[in-house]
PDB file of N, CA and C in Angstrom:
ATOM      1  N   MET G 458    -208.359  93.837  16.812  1.00  0.00           N
ATOM      2  CA  MET G 458    -208.417  93.695  18.241  1.00  0.00           C
ATOM      3  C   MET G 458    -207.784  94.928  18.868  1.00  0.00           C
ATOM      4  N   ARG G 459    -208.577  95.738  19.414  1.00  0.00           N
ATOM      5  CA  ARG G 459    -208.135  97.011  19.981  1.00  0.00           C
ATOM      6  C   ARG G 459    -207.235  96.791  21.204  1.00  0.00           C
ATOM      7  N   ASN G 460    -206.186  97.606  21.268  1.00  0.00           N
ATOM      8  CA  ASN G 460    -205.261  97.587  22.406  1.00  0.00           C
ATOM      9  C   ASN G 460    -204.745  96.179  22.711  1.00  0.00           C
ATOM     10  N   SER G 461    -204.279  95.518  21.705  1.00  0.00           N
ATOM     11  CA  SER G 461    -203.807  94.150  21.909  1.00  0.00           C
ATOM     12  C   SER G 461    -202.489  93.916  21.185  1.00  0.00           C
ATOM     13  N   ILE G 462    -201.855  92.855  21.559  1.00  0.00           N
ATOM     14  CA  ILE G 462    -200.643  92.395  20.894  1.00  0.00           C
ATOM     15  C   ILE G 462    -200.954  91.012  20.341  1.00  0.00           C
ATOM     16  N   VAL G 463    -200.659  90.815  19.077  1.00  0.00           N
ATOM     17  CA  VAL G 463    -200.893  89.531  18.429  1.00  0.00           C
ATOM     18  C   VAL G 463    -199.541  88.950  18.035  1.00  0.00           C
ATOM     19  N   ILE G 464    -199.311  87.716  18.400  1.00  0.00           N
ATOM     20  CA  ILE G 464    -198.074  87.032  18.041  1.00  0.00           C
ATOM     21  C   ILE G 464    -198.446  85.820  17.197  1.00  0.00           C
ATOM     22  N   ASN G 465    -197.941  85.780  15.989  1.00  0.00           N
ATOM     23  CA  ASN G 465    -198.159  84.637  15.103  1.00  0.00           C
ATOM     24  C   ASN G 465    -196.895  83.789  15.095  1.00  0.00           C
ATOM     25  N   THR G 466    -197.035  82.538  15.477  1.00  0.00           N
ATOM     26  CA  THR G 466    -195.888  81.639  15.416  1.00  0.00           C
ATOM     27  C   THR G 466    -195.801  81.056  14.017  1.00  0.00           C
ATOM     28  N   GLY G 467    -194.639  80.608  13.645  1.00  0.00           N
ATOM     29  CA  GLY G 467    -194.433  80.079  12.304  1.00  0.00           C
ATOM     30  C   GLY G 467    -194.544  78.566  12.244  1.00  0.00           C
ATOM     31  N   ASP G 468    -194.362  78.051  11.044  1.00  0.00           N
ATOM     32  CA  ASP G 468    -194.459  76.611  10.814  1.00  0.00           C
ATOM     33  C   ASP G 468    -193.433  75.838  11.634  1.00  0.00           C
ATOM     34  N   GLN G 469    -192.258  76.411  11.866  1.00  0.00           N
ATOM     35  CA  GLN G 469    -191.236  75.689  12.623  1.00  0.00           C
ATOM     36  C   GLN G 469    -191.704  75.439  14.054  1.00  0.00           C
ATOM     37  N   VAL G 470    -192.390  76.417  14.664  1.00  0.00           N
ATOM     38  CA  VAL G 470    -192.901  76.222  16.025  1.00  0.00           C
ATOM     39  C   VAL G 470    -193.987  75.148  16.026  1.00  0.00           C
ATOM     40  N   GLU G 471    -194.799  75.106  14.975  1.00  0.00           N
ATOM     41  CA  GLU G 471    -195.809  74.045  14.882  1.00  0.00           C
ATOM     42  C   GLU G 471    -195.140  72.671  14.878  1.00  0.00           C
ATOM     43  N   VAL G 472    -194.072  72.529  14.112  1.00  0.00           N
ATOM     44  CA  VAL G 472    -193.368  71.243  14.044  1.00  0.00           C
ATOM     45  C   VAL G 472    -192.664  70.953  15.368  1.00  0.00           C
ATOM     46  N   LEU G 473    -191.932  71.917  15.912  1.00  0.00           N
ATOM     47  CA  LEU G 473    -191.219  71.709  17.177  1.00  0.00           C
ATOM     48  C   LEU G 473    -192.165  71.304  18.301  1.00  0.00           C
ATOM     49  N   SER G 474    -193.381  71.887  18.313  1.00  0.00           N
ATOM     50  CA  SER G 474    -194.356  71.577  19.361  1.00  0.00           C
ATOM     51  C   SER G 474    -195.201  70.351  19.023  1.00  0.00           C
ATOM     52  N   ASN G 475    -194.898  69.691  17.915  1.00  0.00           N
ATOM     53  CA  ASN G 475    -195.638  68.515  17.449  1.00  0.00           C
ATOM     54  C   ASN G 475    -197.129  68.828  17.308  1.00  0.00           C
ATOM     55  N   GLY G 476    -197.411  70.039  16.831  1.00  0.00           N
ATOM     56  CA  GLY G 476    -198.788  70.438  16.567  1.00  0.00           C
ATOM     57  C   GLY G 476    -199.509  71.089  17.728  1.00  0.00           C
ATOM     58  N   ARG G 477    -198.859  71.197  18.876  1.00  0.00           N
ATOM     59  CA  ARG G 477    -199.508  71.827  20.033  1.00  0.00           C
ATOM     60  C   ARG G 477    -199.786  73.305  19.756  1.00  0.00           C
ATOM     61  N   TYR G 478    -198.840  73.986  19.117  1.00  0.00           N
ATOM     62  CA  TYR G 478    -199.016  75.387  18.733  1.00  0.00           C
ATOM     63  C   TYR G 478    -199.050  75.453  17.217  1.00  0.00           C
ATOM     64  N   LYS G 479    -200.168  75.867  16.664  1.00  0.00           N
ATOM     65  CA  LYS G 479    -200.352  75.900  15.211  1.00  0.00           C
ATOM     66  C   LYS G 479    -199.900  77.242  14.645  1.00  0.00           C
ATOM     67  N   SER G 480    -199.269  77.189  13.484  1.00  0.00           N
ATOM     68  CA  SER G 480    -199.003  78.436  12.769  1.00  0.00           C
ATOM     69  C   SER G 480    -200.332  78.852  12.139  1.00  0.00           C
ATOM     70  N   ALA G 481    -200.568  80.133  12.076  1.00  0.00           N
ATOM     71  CA  ALA G 481    -201.878  80.613  11.628  1.00  0.00           C
ATOM     72  C   ALA G 481    -201.788  81.334  10.291  1.00  0.00           C
ATOM     73  N   TRP G 482    -202.799  81.104   9.460  1.00  0.00           N
ATOM     74  CA  TRP G 482    -202.956  81.942   8.275  1.00  0.00           C
ATOM     75  C   TRP G 482    -203.368  83.304   8.811  1.00  0.00           C
ATOM     76  N   HIS G 483    -202.795  84.342   8.286  1.00  0.00           N
ATOM     77  CA  HIS G 483    -203.154  85.662   8.774  1.00  0.00           C
ATOM     78  C   HIS G 483    -203.056  86.695   7.660  1.00  0.00           C
ATOM     79  N   ARG G 484    -203.901  87.686   7.783  1.00  0.00           N
ATOM     80  CA  ARG G 484    -203.917  88.781   6.820  1.00  0.00           C
ATOM     81  C   ARG G 484    -204.342  90.044   7.561  1.00  0.00           C
ATOM     82  N   VAL G 485    -203.644  91.104   7.327  1.00  0.00           N
ATOM     83  CA  VAL G 485    -203.963  92.373   7.972  1.00  0.00           C
ATOM     84  C   VAL G 485    -204.930  93.148   7.098  1.00  0.00           C
ATOM     85  N   GLN G 486    -205.984  93.637   7.710  1.00  0.00           N
ATOM     86  CA  GLN G 486    -206.915  94.518   7.021  1.00  0.00           C
ATOM     87  C   GLN G 486    -207.022  95.794   7.850  1.00  0.00           C
ATOM     88  N   ALA G 487    -206.371  96.823   7.377  1.00  0.00           N
ATOM     89  CA  ALA G 487    -206.389  98.095   8.094  1.00  0.00           C
ATOM     90  C   ALA G 487    -207.737  98.774   7.917  1.00  0.00           C
ATOM     91  N   LYS G 488    -208.224  99.365   8.988  1.00  0.00           N
ATOM     92  CA  LYS G 488    -209.489 100.095   8.929  1.00  0.00           C
ATOM     93  C   LYS G 488    -209.209 101.523   8.483  1.00  0.00           C
ATOM     94  N   PRO G 489    -210.026 102.059   7.584  1.00  0.00           N
ATOM     95  CA  PRO G 489    -209.771 103.408   7.068  1.00  0.00           C
ATOM     96  C   PRO G 489    -209.961 104.509   8.108  1.00  0.00           C
ATOM     97  N   ASP G 490    -210.644 104.229   9.208  1.00  0.00           N
ATOM     98  CA  ASP G 490    -210.937 105.270  10.189  1.00  0.00           C
ATOM     99  C   ASP G 490    -210.038 105.219  11.427  1.00  0.00           C
ATOM    100  N   GLY G 491    -208.947 104.502  11.366  1.00  0.00           N
ATOM    101  CA  GLY G 491    -208.104 104.415  12.550  1.00  0.00           C
ATOM    102  C   GLY G 491    -206.645 104.205  12.217  1.00  0.00           C
ATOM    103  N   ASN G 492    -205.810 104.331  13.234  1.00  0.00           N
ATOM    104  CA  ASN G 492    -204.382 104.100  13.090  1.00  0.00           C
ATOM    105  C   ASN G 492    -204.057 102.662  13.457  1.00  0.00           C
ATOM    106  N   ARG G 493    -202.960 102.214  12.943  1.00  0.00           N
ATOM    107  CA  ARG G 493    -202.508 100.855  13.224  1.00  0.00           C
ATOM    108  C   ARG G 493    -200.991 100.868  13.325  1.00  0.00           C
ATOM    109  N   MET G 494    -200.452 100.192  14.307  1.00  0.00           N
ATOM    110  CA  MET G 494    -199.009 100.095  14.455  1.00  0.00           C
ATOM    111  C   MET G 494    -198.619  98.623  14.354  1.00  0.00           C
ATOM    112  N   SER G 495    -197.625  98.345  13.541  1.00  0.00           N
ATOM    113  CA  SER G 495    -197.138  96.973  13.392  1.00  0.00           C
ATOM    114  C   SER G 495    -195.629  96.946  13.528  1.00  0.00           C
ATOM    115  N   ILE G 496    -195.151  95.911  14.155  1.00  0.00           N
ATOM    116  CA  ILE G 496    -193.720  95.658  14.219  1.00  0.00           C
ATOM    117  C   ILE G 496    -193.539  94.199  13.814  1.00  0.00           C
ATOM    118  N   ALA G 497    -192.953  93.990  12.672  1.00  0.00           N
ATOM    119  CA  ALA G 497    -192.714  92.619  12.208  1.00  0.00           C
ATOM    120  C   ALA G 497    -191.308  92.201  12.611  1.00  0.00           C
ATOM    121  N   SER G 498    -191.207  91.029  13.163  1.00  0.00           N
ATOM    122  CA  SER G 498    -189.920  90.493  13.571  1.00  0.00           C
ATOM    123  C   SER G 498    -189.866  89.032  13.149  1.00  0.00           C
ATOM    124  N   PHE G 499    -188.829  88.667  12.433  1.00  0.00           N
ATOM    125  CA  PHE G 499    -188.695  87.306  11.939  1.00  0.00           C
ATOM    126  C   PHE G 499    -187.409  86.697  12.477  1.00  0.00           C
ATOM    127  N   TYR G 500    -187.481  85.455  12.809  1.00  0.00           N
ATOM    128  CA  TYR G 500    -186.301  84.713  13.240  1.00  0.00           C
ATOM    129  C   TYR G 500    -186.308  83.380  12.505  1.00  0.00           C
ATOM    130  N   ASN G 501    -185.228  83.083  11.855  1.00  0.00           N
ATOM    131  CA  ASN G 501    -185.086  81.798  11.174  1.00  0.00           C
ATOM    132  C   ASN G 501    -183.778  81.150  11.601  1.00  0.00           C
ATOM    133  N   PRO G 502    -183.789  79.835  11.736  1.00  0.00           N
ATOM    134  CA  PRO G 502    -182.541  79.136  12.059  1.00  0.00           C
ATOM    135  C   PRO G 502    -181.636  79.068  10.837  1.00  0.00           C
ATOM    136  N   SER G 503    -180.492  78.486  11.001  1.00  0.00           N
ATOM    137  CA  SER G 503    -179.573  78.249   9.885  1.00  0.00           C
ATOM    138  C   SER G 503    -180.274  77.419   8.820  1.00  0.00           C
ATOM    139  N   MET G 504    -179.935  77.657   7.563  1.00  0.00           N
ATOM    140  CA  MET G 504    -180.522  76.874   6.470  1.00  0.00           C
ATOM    141  C   MET G 504    -180.150  75.396   6.586  1.00  0.00           C
ATOM    142  N   LYS G 505    -179.104  75.095   7.355  1.00  0.00           N
ATOM    143  CA  LYS G 505    -178.678  73.700   7.540  1.00  0.00           C
ATOM    144  C   LYS G 505    -179.284  73.061   8.791  1.00  0.00           C
ATOM    145  N   ALA G 506    -180.049  73.838   9.561  1.00  0.00           N
ATOM    146  CA  ALA G 506    -180.626  73.327  10.810  1.00  0.00           C
ATOM    147  C   ALA G 506    -181.667  72.247  10.545  1.00  0.00           C
ATOM    148  N   THR G 507    -181.669  71.244  11.401  1.00  0.00           N
ATOM    149  CA  THR G 507    -182.683  70.196  11.329  1.00  0.00           C
ATOM    150  C   THR G 507    -183.836  70.582  12.246  1.00  0.00           C
ATOM    151  N   ILE G 508    -185.046  70.545  11.702  1.00  0.00           N
ATOM    152  CA  ILE G 508    -186.254  70.876  12.455  1.00  0.00           C
ATOM    153  C   ILE G 508    -187.038  69.582  12.645  1.00  0.00           C
ATOM    154  N   ALA G 509    -187.440  69.302  13.875  1.00  0.00           N
ATOM    155  CA  ALA G 509    -188.195  68.083  14.181  1.00  0.00           C
ATOM    156  C   ALA G 509    -188.984  68.311  15.467  1.00  0.00           C
ATOM    157  N   PRO G 510    -190.019  67.512  15.703  1.00  0.00           N
ATOM    158  CA  PRO G 510    -190.749  67.631  16.966  1.00  0.00           C
ATOM    159  C   PRO G 510    -189.814  67.405  18.159  1.00  0.00           C
ATOM    160  N   ALA G 511    -189.999  68.213  19.205  1.00  0.00           N
ATOM    161  CA  ALA G 511    -189.211  68.044  20.430  1.00  0.00           C
ATOM    162  C   ALA G 511    -189.577  66.707  21.067  1.00  0.00           C
ATOM    163  N   PRO G 512    -188.589  65.892  21.428  1.00  0.00           N
ATOM    164  CA  PRO G 512    -188.875  64.561  21.988  1.00  0.00           C
ATOM    165  C   PRO G 512    -189.819  64.597  23.194  1.00  0.00           C
ATOM    166  N   GLN G 513    -189.752  65.654  23.999  1.00  0.00           N
ATOM    167  CA  GLN G 513    -190.599  65.756  25.188  1.00  0.00           C
ATOM    168  C   GLN G 513    -192.081  65.910  24.832  1.00  0.00           C
ATOM    169  N   LEU G 514    -192.366  66.321  23.592  1.00  0.00           N
ATOM    170  CA  LEU G 514    -193.748  66.559  23.182  1.00  0.00           C
ATOM    171  C   LEU G 514    -194.293  65.464  22.281  1.00  0.00           C
ATOM    172  N   VAL G 515    -193.556  64.381  22.155  1.00  0.00           N
ATOM    173  CA  VAL G 515    -193.980  63.272  21.305  1.00  0.00           C
ATOM    174  C   VAL G 515    -194.661  62.216  22.168  1.00  0.00           C
ATOM    175  N   GLU G 516    -195.848  61.776  21.730  1.00  0.00           N
ATOM    176  CA  GLU G 516    -196.601  60.772  22.482  1.00  0.00           C
ATOM    177  C   GLU G 516    -196.015  59.378  22.287  1.00  0.00           C
ATOM    178  N   ASN G 517    -196.319  58.486  23.200  1.00  0.00           N
ATOM    179  CA  ASN G 517    -195.913  57.079  23.127  1.00  0.00           C
ATOM    180  C   ASN G 517    -194.403  56.896  23.036  1.00  0.00           C
ATOM    181  N   GLY G 518    -193.657  57.823  23.576  1.00  0.00           N
ATOM    182  CA  GLY G 518    -192.210  57.690  23.555  1.00  0.00           C
ATOM    183  C   GLY G 518    -191.594  57.793  22.177  1.00  0.00           C
ATOM    184  N   GLY G 519    -192.355  58.312  21.207  1.00  0.00           N
ATOM    185  CA  GLY G 519    -191.820  58.513  19.874  1.00  0.00           C
ATOM    186  C   GLY G 519    -191.774  57.272  19.016  1.00  0.00           C
ATOM    187  N   VAL G 520    -192.657  56.327  19.255  1.00  0.00           N
ATOM    188  CA  VAL G 520    -192.678  55.101  18.457  1.00  0.00           C
ATOM    189  C   VAL G 520    -193.576  55.303  17.248  1.00  0.00           C
ATOM    190  N   GLY G 521    -193.010  55.178  16.065  1.00  0.00           N
ATOM    191  CA  GLY G 521    -193.792  55.288  14.833  1.00  0.00           C
ATOM    192  C   GLY G 521    -193.994  56.719  14.383  1.00  0.00           C
ATOM    193  N   VAL G 522    -194.250  56.884  13.094  1.00  0.00           N
ATOM    194  CA  VAL G 522    -194.449  58.212  12.504  1.00  0.00           C
ATOM    195  C   VAL G 522    -195.674  58.892  13.092  1.00  0.00           C
ATOM    196  N   GLU G 523    -196.724  58.119  13.418  1.00  0.00           N
ATOM    197  CA  GLU G 523    -197.951  58.703  13.944  1.00  0.00           C
ATOM    198  C   GLU G 523    -197.709  59.442  15.258  1.00  0.00           C
ATOM    199  N   ALA G 524    -196.777  58.955  16.066  1.00  0.00           N
ATOM    200  CA  ALA G 524    -196.486  59.608  17.335  1.00  0.00           C
ATOM    201  C   ALA G 524    -195.924  61.001  17.104  1.00  0.00           C
ATOM    202  N   PHE G 525    -195.161  61.152  16.039  1.00  0.00           N
ATOM    203  CA  PHE G 525    -194.559  62.444  15.749  1.00  0.00           C
ATOM    204  C   PHE G 525    -195.536  63.356  15.029  1.00  0.00           C
ATOM    205  N   GLY G 526    -196.204  62.863  14.016  1.00  0.00           N
ATOM    206  CA  GLY G 526    -197.157  63.687  13.287  1.00  0.00           C
ATOM    207  C   GLY G 526    -196.518  64.641  12.291  1.00  0.00           C
ATOM    208  N   TYR G 527    -195.282  65.031  12.504  1.00  0.00           N
ATOM    209  CA  TYR G 527    -194.591  65.971  11.627  1.00  0.00           C
ATOM    210  C   TYR G 527    -193.247  65.384  11.230  1.00  0.00           C
ATOM    211  N   PRO G 528    -192.816  65.631  10.001  1.00  0.00           N
ATOM    212  CA  PRO G 528    -191.532  65.074   9.565  1.00  0.00           C
ATOM    213  C   PRO G 528    -190.350  65.881  10.097  1.00  0.00           C
ATOM    214  N   GLU G 529    -189.221  65.237  10.191  1.00  0.00           N
ATOM    215  CA  GLU G 529    -187.960  65.933  10.440  1.00  0.00           C
ATOM    216  C   GLU G 529    -187.487  66.455   9.095  1.00  0.00           C
ATOM    217  N   PHE G 530    -186.987  67.688   9.062  1.00  0.00           N
ATOM    218  CA  PHE G 530    -186.521  68.241   7.790  1.00  0.00           C
ATOM    219  C   PHE G 530    -185.412  69.250   8.009  1.00  0.00           C
ATOM    220  N   VAL G 531    -184.700  69.537   6.944  1.00  0.00           N
ATOM    221  CA  VAL G 531    -183.666  70.572   6.950  1.00  0.00           C
ATOM    222  C   VAL G 531    -184.358  71.887   6.605  1.00  0.00           C
ATOM    223  N   PHE G 532    -184.104  72.918   7.390  1.00  0.00           N
ATOM    224  CA  PHE G 532    -184.806  74.184   7.226  1.00  0.00           C
ATOM    225  C   PHE G 532    -184.670  74.750   5.815  1.00  0.00           C
ATOM    226  N   GLY G 533    -183.493  74.675   5.216  1.00  0.00           N
ATOM    227  CA  GLY G 533    -183.289  75.188   3.858  1.00  0.00           C
ATOM    228  C   GLY G 533    -184.156  74.469   2.835  1.00  0.00           C
ATOM    229  N   ASP G 534    -184.335  73.153   2.998  1.00  0.00           N
ATOM    230  CA  ASP G 534    -185.222  72.399   2.104  1.00  0.00           C
ATOM    231  C   ASP G 534    -186.655  72.899   2.241  1.00  0.00           C
ATOM    232  N   TYR G 535    -187.070  73.116   3.484  1.00  0.00           N
ATOM    233  CA  TYR G 535    -188.427  73.606   3.723  1.00  0.00           C
ATOM    234  C   TYR G 535    -188.635  74.976   3.075  1.00  0.00           C
ATOM    235  N   MET G 536    -187.659  75.859   3.207  1.00  0.00           N
ATOM    236  CA  MET G 536    -187.798  77.197   2.631  1.00  0.00           C
ATOM    237  C   MET G 536    -187.890  77.139   1.109  1.00  0.00           C
ATOM    238  N   SER G 537    -187.204  76.190   0.482  1.00  0.00           N
ATOM    239  CA  SER G 537    -187.313  76.018  -0.971  1.00  0.00           C
ATOM    240  C   SER G 537    -188.735  75.632  -1.360  1.00  0.00           C
ATOM    241  N   VAL G 538    -189.327  74.711  -0.613  1.00  0.00           N
ATOM    242  CA  VAL G 538    -190.713  74.302  -0.868  1.00  0.00           C
ATOM    243  C   VAL G 538    -191.654  75.465  -0.565  1.00  0.00           C
ATOM    244  N   TYR G 539    -191.415  76.149   0.550  1.00  0.00           N
ATOM    245  CA  TYR G 539    -192.273  77.267   0.967  1.00  0.00           C
ATOM    246  C   TYR G 539    -192.312  78.369  -0.094  1.00  0.00           C
ATOM    247  N   ALA G 540    -191.183  78.663  -0.696  1.00  0.00           N
ATOM    248  CA  ALA G 540    -191.123  79.729  -1.709  1.00  0.00           C
ATOM    249  C   ALA G 540    -192.072  79.447  -2.869  1.00  0.00           C
ATOM    250  N   GLU G 541    -192.276  78.187  -3.187  1.00  0.00           N
ATOM    251  CA  GLU G 541    -193.162  77.800  -4.290  1.00  0.00           C
ATOM    252  C   GLU G 541    -194.612  77.639  -3.852  1.00  0.00           C
ATOM    253  N   GLN G 542    -194.852  77.355  -2.570  1.00  0.00           N
ATOM    254  CA  GLN G 542    -196.193  76.979  -2.117  1.00  0.00           C
ATOM    255  C   GLN G 542    -196.727  77.834  -0.975  1.00  0.00           C
ATOM    256  N   LYS G 543    -196.186  79.020  -0.746  1.00  0.00           N
ATOM    257  CA  LYS G 543    -196.536  79.761   0.466  1.00  0.00           C
ATOM    258  C   LYS G 543    -197.997  80.158   0.587  1.00  0.00           C
ATOM    259  N   PHE G 544    -198.732  80.226  -0.512  1.00  0.00           N
ATOM    260  CA  PHE G 544    -200.140  80.589  -0.423  1.00  0.00           C
ATOM    261  C   PHE G 544    -201.053  79.371  -0.488  1.00  0.00           C
ATOM    262  N   ASP G 545    -200.460  78.191  -0.512  1.00  0.00           N
ATOM    263  CA  ASP G 545    -201.216  76.942  -0.519  1.00  0.00           C
ATOM    264  C   ASP G 545    -201.342  76.428   0.917  1.00  0.00           C
ATOM    265  N   PRO G 546    -202.224  75.457   1.150  1.00  0.00           N
ATOM    266  CA  PRO G 546    -202.306  74.862   2.495  1.00  0.00           C
ATOM    267  C   PRO G 546    -200.951  74.317   2.938  1.00  0.00           C
ATOM    268  N   LYS G 547    -200.669  74.422   4.232  1.00  0.00           N
ATOM    269  CA  LYS G 547    -199.337  74.068   4.727  1.00  0.00           C
ATOM    270  C   LYS G 547    -199.078  72.568   4.818  1.00  0.00           C
ATOM    271  N   GLU G 548    -200.103  71.746   5.015  1.00  0.00           N
ATOM    272  CA  GLU G 548    -199.880  70.312   5.176  1.00  0.00           C
ATOM    273  C   GLU G 548    -199.144  69.698   3.980  1.00  0.00           C
ATOM    274  N   PRO G 549    -199.505  70.044   2.726  1.00  0.00           N
ATOM    275  CA  PRO G 549    -198.718  69.495   1.607  1.00  0.00           C
ATOM    276  C   PRO G 549    -197.245  69.915   1.632  1.00  0.00           C
ATOM    277  N   ARG G 550    -196.946  71.086   2.198  1.00  0.00           N
ATOM    278  CA  ARG G 550    -195.538  71.499   2.319  1.00  0.00           C
ATOM    279  C   ARG G 550    -194.797  70.544   3.240  1.00  0.00           C
ATOM    280  N   PHE G 551    -195.426  70.192   4.368  1.00  0.00           N
ATOM    281  CA  PHE G 551    -194.788  69.257   5.289  1.00  0.00           C
ATOM    282  C   PHE G 551    -194.555  67.914   4.604  1.00  0.00           C
ATOM    283  N   GLN G 552    -195.517  67.473   3.810  1.00  0.00           N
ATOM    284  CA  GLN G 552    -195.379  66.196   3.108  1.00  0.00           C
ATOM    285  C   GLN G 552    -194.305  66.282   2.021  1.00  0.00           C
ATOM    286  N   ALA G 553    -194.248  67.406   1.312  1.00  0.00           N
ATOM    287  CA  ALA G 553    -193.250  67.575   0.248  1.00  0.00           C
ATOM    288  C   ALA G 553    -191.836  67.554   0.813  1.00  0.00           C
ATOM    289  N   VAL G 554    -191.641  68.204   1.931  1.00  0.00           N
ATOM    290  CA  VAL G 554    -190.299  68.250   2.515  1.00  0.00           C
ATOM    291  C   VAL G 554    -189.948  66.898   3.143  1.00  0.00           C
ATOM    292  N   ARG G 555    -190.952  66.141   3.555  1.00  0.00           N
ATOM    293  CA  ARG G 555    -190.706  64.796   4.101  1.00  0.00           C
ATOM    294  C   ARG G 555    -190.059  63.905   3.040  1.00  0.00           C
ATOM    295  N   ALA G 556    -190.450  64.117   1.778  1.00  0.00           N
ATOM    296  CA  ALA G 556    -189.949  63.288   0.682  1.00  0.00           C
ATOM    297  C   ALA G 556    -188.532  63.655   0.261  1.00  0.00           C
ATOM    298  N   MET G 557    -187.988  64.751   0.767  1.00  0.00           N
ATOM    299  CA  MET G 557    -186.654  65.212   0.347  1.00  0.00           C
ATOM    300  C   MET G 557    -185.556  64.431   1.046  1.00  0.00           C
TER     301      MET G 557
END
């Protein structure tokens, strides 16, 4: 995308937004006939932080697991699962961390 800025949100934003903002699979393919500038910036919470859907974004007042759609988890637990499954579909990661 010429003359553009692309921002990829991570899995934590997907969970916090209760699925409103999806994390995207992405891969950079540089073109041999042009220049490309990238600035990568990462932000992660404490490994002890609890990640869960924001109550304001949960339907039906948060009654039942279906209203949330995403599990509450400890960020460090998620990163342990992510390290093993980062190239696999993300939904099983959410389910794996739910079981922890």
